[in-house]
Amino acid sequence: MNLTRGKDQRTKILDAAMNIFGKNGYYETKIVDIAEQAGVSKGTIYIYFSSKEELYIEAHEREFRQYLAHLHHEVGKFTTFKEKLLCIAEKQLVVFYKDRQTPNKYLQAYNNDPKMIKCLHDFLDHYHKYVVTLMRSEGISNPEEHAKAFIGMLESYKRDIFFNPNFDYAMLLQTVLFVVELFLNGCQKD
Amino acid sequence: MNLTRGKDQRTKILDAAMNIFGKNGYYETKIVDIAEQAGVSKGTIYIYFSSKEELYIEAHEREFRQYLAHLHHEVGKFTTFKEKLLCIAEKQLVVFYKDRQTPNKYLQAYNNDPKMIKCLHDFLDHYHKYVVTLMRSEGISNPEEHAKAFIGMLESYKRDIFFNPNFDYAMLLQTVLFVVELFLNGCQKD
Amino acid sequence: MNLTRGKDQRTKILDAAMNIFGKNGYYETKIVDIAEQAGVSKGTIYIYFSSKEELYIEAHEREFRQYLAHLHHEVGKFTTFKEKLLCIAEKQLVVFYKDRQTPNKYLQAYNNDPKMIKCLHDFLDHYHKYVVTLMRSEGISNPEEHAKAFIGMLESYKRDIFFNPNFDYAMLLQTVLFVVELFLNGCQKD
Amino acid sequence: MNLTRGKDQRTKILDAAMNIFGKNGYYETKIVDIAEQAGVSKGTIYIYFSSKEELYIEAHEREFRQYLAHLHHEVGKFTTFKEKLLCIAEKQLVVFYKDRQTPNKYLQAYNNDPKMIKCLHDFLDHYHKYVVTLMRSEGISNPEEHAKAFIGMLESYKRDIFFNPNFDYAMLLQTVLFVVELFLNGCQKD
DNA sequence: CATGAATGAGACTTCATTCAT
DNA sequence: TATGAATGAAGTCTCATTCAT
């Protein structure tokens, strides 16, 4: 029971942390805001996490872990290379799309703190490696470079998703198609 | 004489600000650090800039302005589409490469402050429009989307440049070639 | 228990604030001085009051409220007009007399801040209205003007009380008698 | 010529100082505001006055001196006691009336600084002594106390003058008459 | 004499973290 | 475990005063 309760508390705090950090960024987030959102007191947060920084890292690690697991699961449903690329692209853009009300989440600093930097890098490494593996298994040359390029293109649409008020899910799907097409065949002249 | 001195001071402060903000990020930068680096006192900074935020914005606006002017000038030296793409790609990666000792500069938050966000957006808008114009003049379909994708691919290499200790200028040029090739012709199988 | 503690702290801070503001005036008072006198830390003051200005106003409002309640209570003990005037006069001069070691308290600026000005005005309005009511119930003509004059005369003795080292309680009572006599019958020739 | 210029500068600065100090109070006045109003630079002020405090004192001493001289001159035009009282009362209220757009001038702190306190006390001493002399020469008993009371009554109308927007010169004259009448004959019942 | 750029001490206020209950 | 009052380090910004020109 205690364990369960403890787990609930941790989860509630991590949820609230992800929410508030995403909305306001690391520096503009106050521990007390997270506590309020989580429905606990400031002191309670320090029972489960040793510092604001650690809370930030744990919240993000959980998020990243969940995303990779989800991605792996979804991509597994497809068989052709193009389908898999479309799936990866769609999943990445959907992440942005879901959070389009709180764009700062993806524009925030991953500040100087080595642990916070490591946290982001580890995720990106996993993500890239996942895409690299896919590329390699398809016989793509230079799989590392191709993976970077593919992911970079997708990243580049987040501004649109966040700041173009007309961007809807239909446009998202068009973008997915466009990026995969460009990746596979290069730019198209009229 | 006074004017000159005043201009010197402003420039010294902007240089120091860009340097320290780049190294430490907005929140971890103390005004007194910038003052020290610029060789002036705290108070002097407030003669030329009304707040830390304004200093941040002005320093970045100057940087962005200079980059766009430089890019325009350099790209103007070339005539073919591919050459121009190579030039844009090289310039963008060289920016990262020059600052590879202070990678945070390009990983920093552009935080919640509306003015600071606007500052970055304005730059990105100008940069994108520049590339869009180039695409359009070459008869590329969907010039907006192609521009985003092209710029996104380049962005994606900054992690390599910053964190791969073996990354040198030769690799940079290879990357430039790779990206442009991918953009023009799509991915290549072995 | 918490509530009690909280109330204690608030009271301790308000007491210290009144004391130090009275001794040094608004501008020459540092929050840390009040904190020290109250036996709490700087930060604690900001738990109970949102700013130095608010603390100043709340401390004075409490003081004013208490004075008016006290005055009302004391005057109620008397029945004749002259007795009531004597009571009002004595109470006002006693306030000065009690604080004669910290004269600045009554010579301080009520500075430009609109809220701080309002705080003083509200008190003076209440005080005047109280005296006006008394005048009117006695059938005095022009009760407003008479009230102002009466209060003004009393005010004018504070310099004596504060700066004449020989001023004692006997002199205070003589002054009270003199003022009321003058108010009722006008000046006296030898 | 230099001397004359020097005198001009001093005068200009004292005028500006009185103006700005009156409007904003000692602490909310910046030397640079006075400099601007006087049409000189900050540095120039320090040629003629050694500190902000000294400037404050000198500006007020000049003002007080001028007022007493003026008062003496005006009262000298009258012969009866009542006329002289009316003259004193009118002059005092007119001072407030003229500055009714900048009421803070007469609500400002005379802060803790001993020199600034002395400056005000010296003026009040002179003023009181002047009225005392008049009282004594008329055979009024207790001339000190009567003088204080008389001056106090007048002071008490400044709130009206400053904060009652309907207060005009006619009301001022009525007040003068009322105060002198009250002083001479005591309060009046209907 | 006059200027105004530069200085730097010092104040207010915030907020992560602690700890007694 | 949970709380939230208390702490105090630290940062931004102001402004009287100085001094080189």
JSON list of C-alpha atoms in Angstrom, two decimals, chain B residues 59-170:
[
{"chain": "B", "resi": 59, "resn": "ALA", "atom": "CA", "xyz": [23.23, 41.05, -29.03]},
{"chain": "B", "resi": 60, "resn": "HIS", "atom": "CA", "xyz": [21.38, 38.34, -30.91]},
{"chain": "B", "resi": 61, "resn": "GLU", "atom": "CA", "xyz": [19.79, 40.69, -33.39]},
{"chain": "B", "resi": 62, "resn": "ARG", "atom": "CA", "xyz": [23.18, 42.05, -34.29]},
{"chain": "B", "resi": 63, "resn": "GLU", "atom": "CA", "xyz": [24.51, 38.51, -34.73]},
{"chain": "B", "resi": 64, "resn": "PHE", "atom": "CA", "xyz": [21.60, 37.49, -36.90]},
{"chain": "B", "resi": 65, "resn": "ARG", "atom": "CA", "xyz": [21.82, 40.61, -39.03]},
{"chain": "B", "resi": 66, "resn": "GLN", "atom": "CA", "xyz": [25.49, 40.06, -39.63]},
{"chain": "B", "resi": 67, "resn": "TYR", "atom": "CA", "xyz": [24.98, 36.44, -40.55]},
{"chain": "B", "resi": 68, "resn": "LEU", "atom": "CA", "xyz": [22.30, 37.20, -43.10]},
{"chain": "B", "resi": 69, "resn": "ALA", "atom": "CA", "xyz": [24.37, 39.97, -44.68]},
{"chain": "B", "resi": 70, "resn": "HIS", "atom": "CA", "xyz": [27.37, 37.69, -44.85]},
{"chain": "B", "resi": 71, "resn": "LEU", "atom": "CA", "xyz": [25.34, 34.85, -46.31]},
{"chain": "B", "resi": 72, "resn": "HIS", "atom": "CA", "xyz": [23.83, 37.07, -48.97]},
{"chain": "B", "resi": 73, "resn": "HIS", "atom": "CA", "xyz": [27.24, 38.34, -49.92]},
{"chain": "B", "resi": 74, "resn": "GLU", "atom": "CA", "xyz": [28.80, 34.91, -50.16]},
{"chain": "B", "resi": 75, "resn": "VAL", "atom": "CA", "xyz": [25.98, 33.23, -52.03]},
{"chain": "B", "resi": 76, "resn": "GLY", "atom": "CA", "xyz": [26.09, 36.09, -54.55]},
{"chain": "B", "resi": 77, "resn": "LYS", "atom": "CA", "xyz": [29.48, 34.86, -55.68]},
{"chain": "B", "resi": 78, "resn": "PHE", "atom": "CA", "xyz": [27.97, 31.73, -57.19]},
{"chain": "B", "resi": 79, "resn": "THR", "atom": "CA", "xyz": [25.71, 31.17, -60.15]},
{"chain": "B", "resi": 80, "resn": "THR", "atom": "CA", "xyz": [24.45, 27.59, -60.31]},
{"chain": "B", "resi": 81, "resn": "PHE", "atom": "CA", "xyz": [21.77, 26.27, -58.00]},
{"chain": "B", "resi": 82, "resn": "LYS", "atom": "CA", "xyz": [23.94, 23.51, -56.63]},
{"chain": "B", "resi": 83, "resn": "GLU", "atom": "CA", "xyz": [26.79, 25.91, -55.90]},
{"chain": "B", "resi": 84, "resn": "LYS", "atom": "CA", "xyz": [24.44, 28.20, -54.04]},
{"chain": "B", "resi": 85, "resn": "LEU", "atom": "CA", "xyz": [23.08, 25.32, -51.97]},
{"chain": "B", "resi": 86, "resn": "LEU", "atom": "CA", "xyz": [26.61, 24.22, -51.19]},
{"chain": "B", "resi": 87, "resn": "CYS", "atom": "CA", "xyz": [27.46, 27.75, -50.13]},
{"chain": "B", "resi": 88, "resn": "ILE", "atom": "CA", "xyz": [24.43, 28.05, -47.83]},
{"chain": "B", "resi": 89, "resn": "ALA", "atom": "CA", "xyz": [25.13, 24.68, -46.31]},
{"chain": "B", "resi": 90, "resn": "GLU", "atom": "CA", "xyz": [28.78, 25.45, -45.77]},
{"chain": "B", "resi": 91, "resn": "LYS", "atom": "CA", "xyz": [28.06, 28.81, -44.15]},
{"chain": "B", "resi": 92, "resn": "GLN", "atom": "CA", "xyz": [25.55, 27.31, -41.77]},
{"chain": "B", "resi": 93, "resn": "LEU", "atom": "CA", "xyz": [27.80, 24.48, -40.70]},
{"chain": "B", "resi": 94, "resn": "VAL", "atom": "CA", "xyz": [30.78, 26.80, -40.38]},
{"chain": "B", "resi": 95, "resn": "VAL", "atom": "CA", "xyz": [28.84, 28.88, -37.88]},
{"chain": "B", "resi": 96, "resn": "PHE", "atom": "CA", "xyz": [28.50, 25.82, -35.71]},
{"chain": "B", "resi": 97, "resn": "TYR", "atom": "CA", "xyz": [32.07, 24.79, -36.40]},
{"chain": "B", "resi": 98, "resn": "LYS", "atom": "CA", "xyz": [33.54, 28.11, -35.33]},
{"chain": "B", "resi": 99, "resn": "ASP", "atom": "CA", "xyz": [31.67, 27.96, -32.06]},
{"chain": "B", "resi": 100, "resn": "ARG", "atom": "CA", "xyz": [32.28, 24.30, -31.43]},
{"chain": "B", "resi": 101, "resn": "GLN", "atom": "CA", "xyz": [34.04, 25.15, -28.17]},
{"chain": "B", "resi": 102, "resn": "THR", "atom": "CA", "xyz": [30.84, 26.72, -26.83]},
{"chain": "B", "resi": 103, "resn": "PRO", "atom": "CA", "xyz": [28.16, 24.43, -28.10]},
{"chain": "B", "resi": 104, "resn": "ASN", "atom": "CA", "xyz": [25.56, 25.71, -25.71]},
{"chain": "B", "resi": 105, "resn": "LYS", "atom": "CA", "xyz": [25.21, 28.77, -27.84]},
{"chain": "B", "resi": 106, "resn": "TYR", "atom": "CA", "xyz": [23.11, 26.74, -30.24]},
{"chain": "B", "resi": 107, "resn": "LEU", "atom": "CA", "xyz": [21.36, 24.56, -27.75]},
{"chain": "B", "resi": 108, "resn": "GLN", "atom": "CA", "xyz": [20.17, 27.33, -25.50]},
{"chain": "B", "resi": 109, "resn": "ALA", "atom": "CA", "xyz": [16.63, 28.08, -24.74]},
{"chain": "B", "resi": 110, "resn": "TYR", "atom": "CA", "xyz": [14.99, 30.90, -26.50]},
{"chain": "B", "resi": 111, "resn": "ASN", "atom": "CA", "xyz": [12.89, 31.21, -23.47]},
{"chain": "B", "resi": 112, "resn": "ASN", "atom": "CA", "xyz": [9.35, 32.21, -22.73]},
{"chain": "B", "resi": 113, "resn": "ASP", "atom": "CA", "xyz": [9.85, 35.88, -23.03]},
{"chain": "B", "resi": 114, "resn": "PRO", "atom": "CA", "xyz": [7.82, 37.03, -26.03]},
{"chain": "B", "resi": 115, "resn": "LYS", "atom": "CA", "xyz": [10.43, 39.53, -27.13]},
{"chain": "B", "resi": 116, "resn": "MET", "atom": "CA", "xyz": [13.17, 36.95, -27.04]},
{"chain": "B", "resi": 117, "resn": "ILE", "atom": "CA", "xyz": [11.03, 34.48, -28.95]},
{"chain": "B", "resi": 118, "resn": "LYS", "atom": "CA", "xyz": [10.19, 37.12, -31.54]},
{"chain": "B", "resi": 119, "resn": "CYS", "atom": "CA", "xyz": [13.85, 37.88, -31.98]},
{"chain": "B", "resi": 120, "resn": "LEU", "atom": "CA", "xyz": [14.62, 34.31, -32.95]},
{"chain": "B", "resi": 121, "resn": "HIS", "atom": "CA", "xyz": [11.55, 33.92, -35.11]},
{"chain": "B", "resi": 122, "resn": "ASP", "atom": "CA", "xyz": [12.31, 37.03, -37.04]},
{"chain": "B", "resi": 123, "resn": "PHE", "atom": "CA", "xyz": [15.72, 35.69, -37.85]},
{"chain": "B", "resi": 124, "resn": "LEU", "atom": "CA", "xyz": [14.45, 32.30, -38.87]},
{"chain": "B", "resi": 125, "resn": "ASP", "atom": "CA", "xyz": [11.81, 33.92, -41.02]},
{"chain": "B", "resi": 126, "resn": "HIS", "atom": "CA", "xyz": [14.38, 35.97, -42.84]},
{"chain": "B", "resi": 127, "resn": "TYR", "atom": "CA", "xyz": [16.66, 33.02, -43.27]},
{"chain": "B", "resi": 128, "resn": "HIS", "atom": "CA", "xyz": [13.90, 30.79, -44.56]},
{"chain": "B", "resi": 129, "resn": "LYS", "atom": "CA", "xyz": [12.61, 33.42, -46.92]},
{"chain": "B", "resi": 130, "resn": "TYR", "atom": "CA", "xyz": [16.06, 33.81, -48.34]},
{"chain": "B", "resi": 131, "resn": "VAL", "atom": "CA", "xyz": [16.29, 30.12, -49.07]},
{"chain": "B", "resi": 132, "resn": "VAL", "atom": "CA", "xyz": [12.72, 30.01, -50.35]},
{"chain": "B", "resi": 133, "resn": "THR", "atom": "CA", "xyz": [13.51, 32.75, -52.84]},
{"chain": "B", "resi": 134, "resn": "LEU", "atom": "CA", "xyz": [16.43, 30.75, -54.10]},
{"chain": "B", "resi": 135, "resn": "MET", "atom": "CA", "xyz": [14.31, 27.61, -54.44]},
{"chain": "B", "resi": 136, "resn": "ARG", "atom": "CA", "xyz": [11.57, 29.43, -56.27]},
{"chain": "B", "resi": 137, "resn": "SER", "atom": "CA", "xyz": [13.95, 31.05, -58.73]},
{"chain": "B", "resi": 138, "resn": "GLU", "atom": "CA", "xyz": [15.13, 27.56, -59.63]},
{"chain": "B", "resi": 139, "resn": "GLY", "atom": "CA", "xyz": [11.62, 26.37, -60.30]},
{"chain": "B", "resi": 140, "resn": "ILE", "atom": "CA", "xyz": [11.51, 24.03, -57.32]},
{"chain": "B", "resi": 141, "resn": "SER", "atom": "CA", "xyz": [7.96, 22.99, -56.45]},
{"chain": "B", "resi": 142, "resn": "ASN", "atom": "CA", "xyz": [6.79, 23.71, -52.93]},
{"chain": "B", "resi": 143, "resn": "PRO", "atom": "CA", "xyz": [9.68, 26.06, -52.27]},
{"chain": "B", "resi": 144, "resn": "GLU", "atom": "CA", "xyz": [8.61, 26.68, -48.65]},
{"chain": "B", "resi": 145, "resn": "GLU", "atom": "CA", "xyz": [8.63, 23.03, -47.75]},
{"chain": "B", "resi": 146, "resn": "HIS", "atom": "CA", "xyz": [11.85, 22.36, -49.56]},
{"chain": "B", "resi": 147, "resn": "ALA", "atom": "CA", "xyz": [13.54, 25.26, -47.79]},
{"chain": "B", "resi": 148, "resn": "LYS", "atom": "CA", "xyz": [12.46, 24.00, -44.40]},
{"chain": "B", "resi": 149, "resn": "ALA", "atom": "CA", "xyz": [13.67, 20.52, -45.13]},
{"chain": "B", "resi": 150, "resn": "PHE", "atom": "CA", "xyz": [17.02, 21.72, -46.41]},
{"chain": "B", "resi": 151, "resn": "ILE", "atom": "CA", "xyz": [17.68, 23.94, -43.41]},
{"chain": "B", "resi": 152, "resn": "GLY", "atom": "CA", "xyz": [16.48, 21.23, -41.03]},
{"chain": "B", "resi": 153, "resn": "MET", "atom": "CA", "xyz": [18.92, 18.72, -42.40]},
{"chain": "B", "resi": 154, "resn": "LEU", "atom": "CA", "xyz": [21.78, 21.09, -41.78]},
{"chain": "B", "resi": 155, "resn": "GLU", "atom": "CA", "xyz": [20.64, 21.87, -38.24]},
{"chain": "B", "resi": 156, "resn": "SER", "atom": "CA", "xyz": [20.70, 18.24, -37.51]},
{"chain": "B", "resi": 157, "resn": "TYR", "atom": "CA", "xyz": [24.48, 18.03, -37.93]},
{"chain": "B", "resi": 158, "resn": "LYS", "atom": "CA", "xyz": [25.25, 20.47, -35.19]},
{"chain": "B", "resi": 159, "resn": "ARG", "atom": "CA", "xyz": [25.31, 17.71, -32.61]},
{"chain": "B", "resi": 160, "resn": "ASP", "atom": "CA", "xyz": [28.03, 16.00, -34.58]},
{"chain": "B", "resi": 161, "resn": "ILE", "atom": "CA", "xyz": [30.01, 19.18, -34.95]},
{"chain": "B", "resi": 162, "resn": "PHE", "atom": "CA", "xyz": [29.74, 20.03, -31.28]},
{"chain": "B", "resi": 163, "resn": "PHE", "atom": "CA", "xyz": [30.13, 16.68, -29.67]},
{"chain": "B", "resi": 164, "resn": "ASN", "atom": "CA", "xyz": [32.15, 14.52, -32.02]},
{"chain": "B", "resi": 165, "resn": "PRO", "atom": "CA", "xyz": [35.74, 15.40, -31.13]},
{"chain": "B", "resi": 166, "resn": "ASN", "atom": "CA", "xyz": [36.98, 14.01, -34.46]},
{"chain": "B", "resi": 167, "resn": "PHE", "atom": "CA", "xyz": [34.83, 16.32, -36.50]},
{"chain": "B", "resi": 168, "resn": "ASP", "atom": "CA", "xyz": [37.12, 18.50, -38.60]},
{"chain": "B", "resi": 169, "resn": "TYR", "atom": "CA", "xyz": [36.73, 20.82, -41.53]},
{"chain": "B", "resi": 170, "resn": "ALA", "atom": "CA", "xyz": [37.17, 18.00, -44.02]}
]
